[in-house]
Amino acid sequence: MPKTLVNIHDLVESDFREIQKLVLRKHGTDYTVGYIRKVCKGLRHNTSITAMANDYLEVRREMKSKIDRLSN
């Protein structure tokens, strides 16, 4: 079972690609996956990417808790 994600620093490559797609759809700006990774790791600052990553992380947490409830 994968570990629980605590904050956006714990995201992995597939999460960065999903965030890239979400930012492109919502804001119309195409950022590279590398730039999104740097923002999530705290090496760059971009409020729209950080907000999207936090929202994405919250949805992931909710999904995991629902899946855990199904398996119990």
mmCIF file of N, CA and C in Angstrom:
data_model
loop_
_atom_site.group_PDB
_atom_site.id
_atom_site.type_symbol
_atom_site.label_atom_id
_atom_site.label_comp_id
_atom_site.label_asym_id
_atom_site.label_seq_id
_atom_site.Cartn_x
_atom_site.Cartn_y
_atom_site.Cartn_z
ATOM 1 N N MET A 1 0.844 -1.172 0.000
ATOM 2 C CA MET A 1 0.000 0.000 0.000
ATOM 3 C C MET A 1 0.893 1.240 0.000
ATOM 4 N N PRO A 2 0.643 2.204 -0.871
ATOM 5 C CA PRO A 2 1.476 3.405 -0.907
ATOM 6 C C PRO A 2 1.325 4.234 0.367
ATOM 7 N N LYS A 3 2.393 4.965 0.677
ATOM 8 C CA LYS A 3 2.348 5.793 1.881
ATOM 9 C C LYS A 3 1.409 6.975 1.688
ATOM 10 N N THR A 4 0.930 7.500 2.783
ATOM 11 C CA THR A 4 0.028 8.650 2.753
ATOM 12 C C THR A 4 0.822 9.902 2.420
ATOM 13 N N LEU A 5 0.314 10.695 1.505
ATOM 14 C CA LEU A 5 0.975 11.939 1.129
ATOM 15 C C LEU A 5 0.681 13.000 2.178
ATOM 16 N N VAL A 6 1.733 13.619 2.681
ATOM 17 C CA VAL A 6 1.583 14.613 3.739
ATOM 18 C C VAL A 6 1.487 16.016 3.160
ATOM 19 N N ASN A 7 2.361 16.358 2.217
ATOM 20 C CA ASN A 7 2.328 17.671 1.585
ATOM 21 C C ASN A 7 2.801 17.548 0.140
ATOM 22 N N ILE A 8 2.826 18.659 -0.561
ATOM 23 C CA ILE A 8 3.143 18.607 -1.996
ATOM 24 C C ILE A 8 4.592 18.208 -2.257
ATOM 25 N N HIS A 9 5.436 18.210 -1.233
ATOM 26 C CA HIS A 9 6.820 17.764 -1.420
ATOM 27 C C HIS A 9 6.898 16.254 -1.621
ATOM 28 N N ASP A 10 5.831 15.526 -1.267
ATOM 29 C CA ASP A 10 5.803 14.072 -1.376
ATOM 30 C C ASP A 10 5.266 13.565 -2.716
ATOM 31 N N LEU A 11 4.878 14.451 -3.599
ATOM 32 C CA LEU A 11 4.330 14.038 -4.885
ATOM 33 C C LEU A 11 5.393 13.372 -5.742
ATOM 34 N N VAL A 12 4.959 12.543 -6.680
ATOM 35 C CA VAL A 12 5.872 11.828 -7.572
ATOM 36 C C VAL A 12 5.655 12.291 -9.018
ATOM 37 N N GLU A 13 6.450 11.745 -9.925
ATOM 38 C CA GLU A 13 6.461 12.177 -11.327
ATOM 39 C C GLU A 13 5.079 12.128 -11.982
ATOM 40 N N SER A 14 4.333 11.072 -11.751
ATOM 41 C CA SER A 14 2.999 10.970 -12.366
ATOM 42 C C SER A 14 2.069 12.065 -11.837
ATOM 43 N N ASP A 15 2.239 12.445 -10.582
ATOM 44 C CA ASP A 15 1.436 13.532 -10.018
ATOM 45 C C ASP A 15 1.782 14.854 -10.700
ATOM 46 N N PHE A 16 3.056 15.070 -10.971
ATOM 47 C CA PHE A 16 3.473 16.310 -11.635
ATOM 48 C C PHE A 16 2.869 16.416 -13.031
ATOM 49 N N ARG A 17 2.789 15.290 -13.738
ATOM 50 C CA ARG A 17 2.182 15.305 -15.077
ATOM 51 C C ARG A 17 0.689 15.633 -14.998
ATOM 52 N N GLU A 18 0.009 15.093 -13.990
ATOM 53 C CA GLU A 18 -1.414 15.398 -13.809
ATOM 54 C C GLU A 18 -1.612 16.876 -13.461
ATOM 55 N N ILE A 19 -0.771 17.398 -12.592
ATOM 56 C CA ILE A 19 -0.867 18.812 -12.233
ATOM 57 C C ILE A 19 -0.602 19.678 -13.456
ATOM 58 N N GLN A 20 0.345 19.267 -14.296
ATOM 59 C CA GLN A 20 0.641 20.002 -15.530
ATOM 60 C C GLN A 20 -0.615 20.086 -16.398
ATOM 61 N N LYS A 21 -1.319 18.976 -16.553
ATOM 62 C CA LYS A 21 -2.549 18.966 -17.357
ATOM 63 C C LYS A 21 -3.618 19.862 -16.750
ATOM 64 N N LEU A 22 -3.763 19.806 -15.422
ATOM 65 C CA LEU A 22 -4.775 20.617 -14.749
ATOM 66 C C LEU A 22 -4.479 22.108 -14.861
ATOM 67 N N VAL A 23 -3.229 22.493 -14.712
ATOM 68 C CA VAL A 23 -2.846 23.904 -14.831
ATOM 69 C C VAL A 23 -3.078 24.388 -16.264
ATOM 70 N N LEU A 24 -2.754 23.552 -17.228
ATOM 71 C CA LEU A 24 -2.971 23.926 -18.630
ATOM 72 C C LEU A 24 -4.454 24.137 -18.910
ATOM 73 N N ARG A 25 -5.307 23.228 -18.407
ATOM 74 C CA ARG A 25 -6.747 23.373 -18.636
ATOM 75 C C ARG A 25 -7.320 24.592 -17.938
ATOM 76 N N LYS A 26 -6.903 24.831 -16.696
ATOM 77 C CA LYS A 26 -7.503 25.903 -15.916
ATOM 78 C C LYS A 26 -6.947 27.278 -16.280
ATOM 79 N N HIS A 27 -5.636 27.384 -16.434
ATOM 80 C CA HIS A 27 -5.005 28.691 -16.654
ATOM 81 C C HIS A 27 -4.524 28.906 -18.085
ATOM 82 N N GLY A 28 -4.488 27.844 -18.884
ATOM 83 C CA GLY A 28 -4.067 27.975 -20.268
ATOM 84 C C GLY A 28 -2.575 28.188 -20.444
ATOM 85 N N THR A 29 -1.798 27.939 -19.403
ATOM 86 C CA THR A 29 -0.353 28.119 -19.470
ATOM 87 C C THR A 29 0.307 26.749 -19.422
ATOM 88 N N ASP A 30 1.179 26.493 -20.406
ATOM 89 C CA ASP A 30 1.838 25.198 -20.499
ATOM 90 C C ASP A 30 3.206 25.262 -19.832
ATOM 91 N N TYR A 31 3.304 24.733 -18.618
ATOM 92 C CA TYR A 31 4.571 24.657 -17.893
ATOM 93 C C TYR A 31 5.179 23.281 -18.116
ATOM 94 N N THR A 32 6.496 23.191 -18.054
ATOM 95 C CA THR A 32 7.149 21.887 -18.162
ATOM 96 C C THR A 32 6.971 21.123 -16.861
ATOM 97 N N VAL A 33 7.072 19.811 -16.958
ATOM 98 C CA VAL A 33 6.958 18.964 -15.776
ATOM 99 C C VAL A 33 8.100 19.279 -14.813
ATOM 100 N N GLY A 34 9.279 19.575 -15.353
ATOM 101 C CA GLY A 34 10.421 19.925 -14.510
ATOM 102 C C GLY A 34 10.169 21.166 -13.686
ATOM 103 N N TYR A 35 9.552 22.176 -14.292
ATOM 104 C CA TYR A 35 9.250 23.407 -13.557
ATOM 105 C C TYR A 35 8.215 23.146 -12.468
ATOM 106 N N ILE A 36 7.197 22.346 -12.797
ATOM 107 C CA ILE A 36 6.168 22.019 -11.813
ATOM 108 C C ILE A 36 6.791 21.237 -10.655
ATOM 109 N N ARG A 37 7.701 20.318 -10.964
ATOM 110 C CA ARG A 37 8.391 19.566 -9.923
ATOM 111 C C ARG A 37 9.167 20.502 -9.004
ATOM 112 N N LYS A 38 9.877 21.478 -9.581
ATOM 113 C CA LYS A 38 10.653 22.426 -8.780
ATOM 114 C C LYS A 38 9.763 23.285 -7.892
ATOM 115 N N VAL A 39 8.607 23.687 -8.411
ATOM 116 C CA VAL A 39 7.670 24.472 -7.603
ATOM 117 C C VAL A 39 7.160 23.627 -6.436
ATOM 118 N N CYS A 40 6.795 22.378 -6.709
ATOM 119 C CA CYS A 40 6.274 21.506 -5.654
ATOM 120 C C CYS A 40 7.342 21.157 -4.623
ATOM 121 N N LYS A 41 8.581 21.095 -5.035
ATOM 122 C CA LYS A 41 9.673 20.791 -4.103
ATOM 123 C C LYS A 41 10.167 22.038 -3.368
ATOM 124 N N GLY A 42 9.642 23.209 -3.721
ATOM 125 C CA GLY A 42 9.996 24.433 -3.023
ATOM 126 C C GLY A 42 11.200 25.154 -3.591
ATOM 127 N N LEU A 43 11.651 24.777 -4.773
ATOM 128 C CA LEU A 43 12.817 25.413 -5.382
ATOM 129 C C LEU A 43 12.444 26.625 -6.244
ATOM 130 N N ARG A 44 11.187 26.726 -6.628
ATOM 131 C CA ARG A 44 10.666 27.865 -7.392
ATOM 132 C C ARG A 44 9.352 28.287 -6.748
ATOM 133 N N HIS A 45 8.858 29.479 -7.113
ATOM 134 C CA HIS A 45 7.609 29.985 -6.549
ATOM 135 C C HIS A 45 6.629 30.305 -7.673
ATOM 136 N N ASN A 46 5.446 29.731 -7.584
ATOM 137 C CA ASN A 46 4.376 29.997 -8.526
ATOM 138 C C ASN A 46 3.073 29.685 -7.799
ATOM 139 N N THR A 47 2.303 30.719 -7.503
ATOM 140 C CA THR A 47 1.110 30.536 -6.677
ATOM 141 C C THR A 47 0.041 29.684 -7.356
ATOM 142 N N SER A 48 -0.111 29.799 -8.673
ATOM 143 C CA SER A 48 -1.151 29.017 -9.339
ATOM 144 C C SER A 48 -0.811 27.528 -9.327
ATOM 145 N N ILE A 49 0.449 27.184 -9.513
ATOM 146 C CA ILE A 49 0.854 25.781 -9.475
ATOM 147 C C ILE A 49 0.761 25.244 -8.049
ATOM 148 N N THR A 50 1.181 26.029 -7.074
ATOM 149 C CA THR A 50 1.109 25.594 -5.682
ATOM 150 C C THR A 50 -0.334 25.358 -5.256
ATOM 151 N N ALA A 51 -1.226 26.252 -5.639
ATOM 152 C CA ALA A 51 -2.643 26.085 -5.299
ATOM 153 C C ALA A 51 -3.215 24.834 -5.964
ATOM 154 N N MET A 52 -2.877 24.616 -7.226
ATOM 155 C CA MET A 52 -3.372 23.438 -7.937
ATOM 156 C C MET A 52 -2.806 22.172 -7.310
ATOM 157 N N ALA A 53 -1.544 22.184 -6.921
ATOM 158 C CA ALA A 53 -0.931 21.011 -6.292
ATOM 159 C C ALA A 53 -1.589 20.708 -4.948
ATOM 160 N N ASN A 54 -1.900 21.729 -4.181
ATOM 161 C CA ASN A 54 -2.584 21.514 -2.899
ATOM 162 C C ASN A 54 -3.986 20.951 -3.099
ATOM 163 N N ASP A 55 -4.706 21.464 -4.089
ATOM 164 C CA ASP A 55 -6.035 20.929 -4.401
ATOM 165 C C ASP A 55 -5.944 19.476 -4.862
ATOM 166 N N TYR A 56 -4.960 19.198 -5.714
ATOM 167 C CA TYR A 56 -4.737 17.841 -6.214
ATOM 168 C C TYR A 56 -4.429 16.895 -5.057
ATOM 169 N N LEU A 57 -3.591 17.344 -4.136
ATOM 170 C CA LEU A 57 -3.216 16.531 -2.984
ATOM 171 C C LEU A 57 -4.428 16.237 -2.106
ATOM 172 N N GLU A 58 -5.285 17.205 -1.921
ATOM 173 C CA GLU A 58 -6.492 17.011 -1.110
ATOM 174 C C GLU A 58 -7.412 15.964 -1.746
ATOM 175 N N VAL A 59 -7.557 16.015 -3.055
ATOM 176 C CA VAL A 59 -8.384 15.024 -3.759
ATOM 177 C C VAL A 59 -7.774 13.632 -3.623
ATOM 178 N N ARG A 60 -6.450 13.541 -3.742
ATOM 179 C CA ARG A 60 -5.768 12.247 -3.564
ATOM 180 C C ARG A 60 -6.005 11.685 -2.165
ATOM 181 N N ARG A 61 -5.943 12.539 -1.148
ATOM 182 C CA ARG A 61 -6.186 12.091 0.229
ATOM 183 C C ARG A 61 -7.614 11.574 0.389
ATOM 184 N N GLU A 62 -8.581 12.298 -0.170
ATOM 185 C CA GLU A 62 -9.982 11.880 -0.088
ATOM 186 C C GLU A 62 -10.192 10.540 -0.783
ATOM 187 N N MET A 63 -9.577 10.373 -1.956
ATOM 188 C CA MET A 63 -9.701 9.109 -2.682
ATOM 189 C C MET A 63 -9.125 7.961 -1.869
ATOM 190 N N LYS A 64 -7.967 8.176 -1.274
ATOM 191 C CA LYS A 64 -7.328 7.123 -0.486
ATOM 192 C C LYS A 64 -8.185 6.740 0.706
ATOM 193 N N SER A 65 -8.764 7.729 1.383
ATOM 194 C CA SER A 65 -9.596 7.405 2.545
ATOM 195 C C SER A 65 -10.858 6.638 2.121
ATOM 196 N N LYS A 66 -11.425 6.983 0.978
ATOM 197 C CA LYS A 66 -12.605 6.261 0.491
ATOM 198 C C LYS A 66 -12.248 4.841 0.094
ATOM 199 N N ILE A 67 -11.102 4.650 -0.537
ATOM 200 C CA ILE A 67 -10.656 3.308 -0.906
ATOM 201 C C ILE A 67 -10.382 2.491 0.346
ATOM 202 N N ASP A 68 -9.779 3.104 1.343
ATOM 203 C CA ASP A 68 -9.526 2.395 2.597
ATOM 204 C C ASP A 68 -10.823 1.963 3.266
ATOM 205 N N ARG A 69 -11.844 2.811 3.228
ATOM 206 C CA ARG A 69 -13.144 2.445 3.808
ATOM 207 C C ARG A 69 -13.773 1.277 3.066
ATOM 208 N N LEU A 70 -13.587 1.214 1.761
ATOM 209 C CA LEU A 70 -14.148 0.110 0.981
ATOM 210 C C LEU A 70 -13.468 -1.210 1.325
ATOM 211 N N SER A 71 -12.194 -1.149 1.622
ATOM 212 C CA SER A 71 -11.455 -2.374 1.870
ATOM 213 C C SER A 71 -11.614 -2.890 3.299
ATOM 214 N N ASN A 72 -12.210 -2.104 4.159
ATOM 215 C CA ASN A 72 -12.420 -2.547 5.553
ATOM 216 C C ASN A 72 -13.776 -3.150 5.756
#
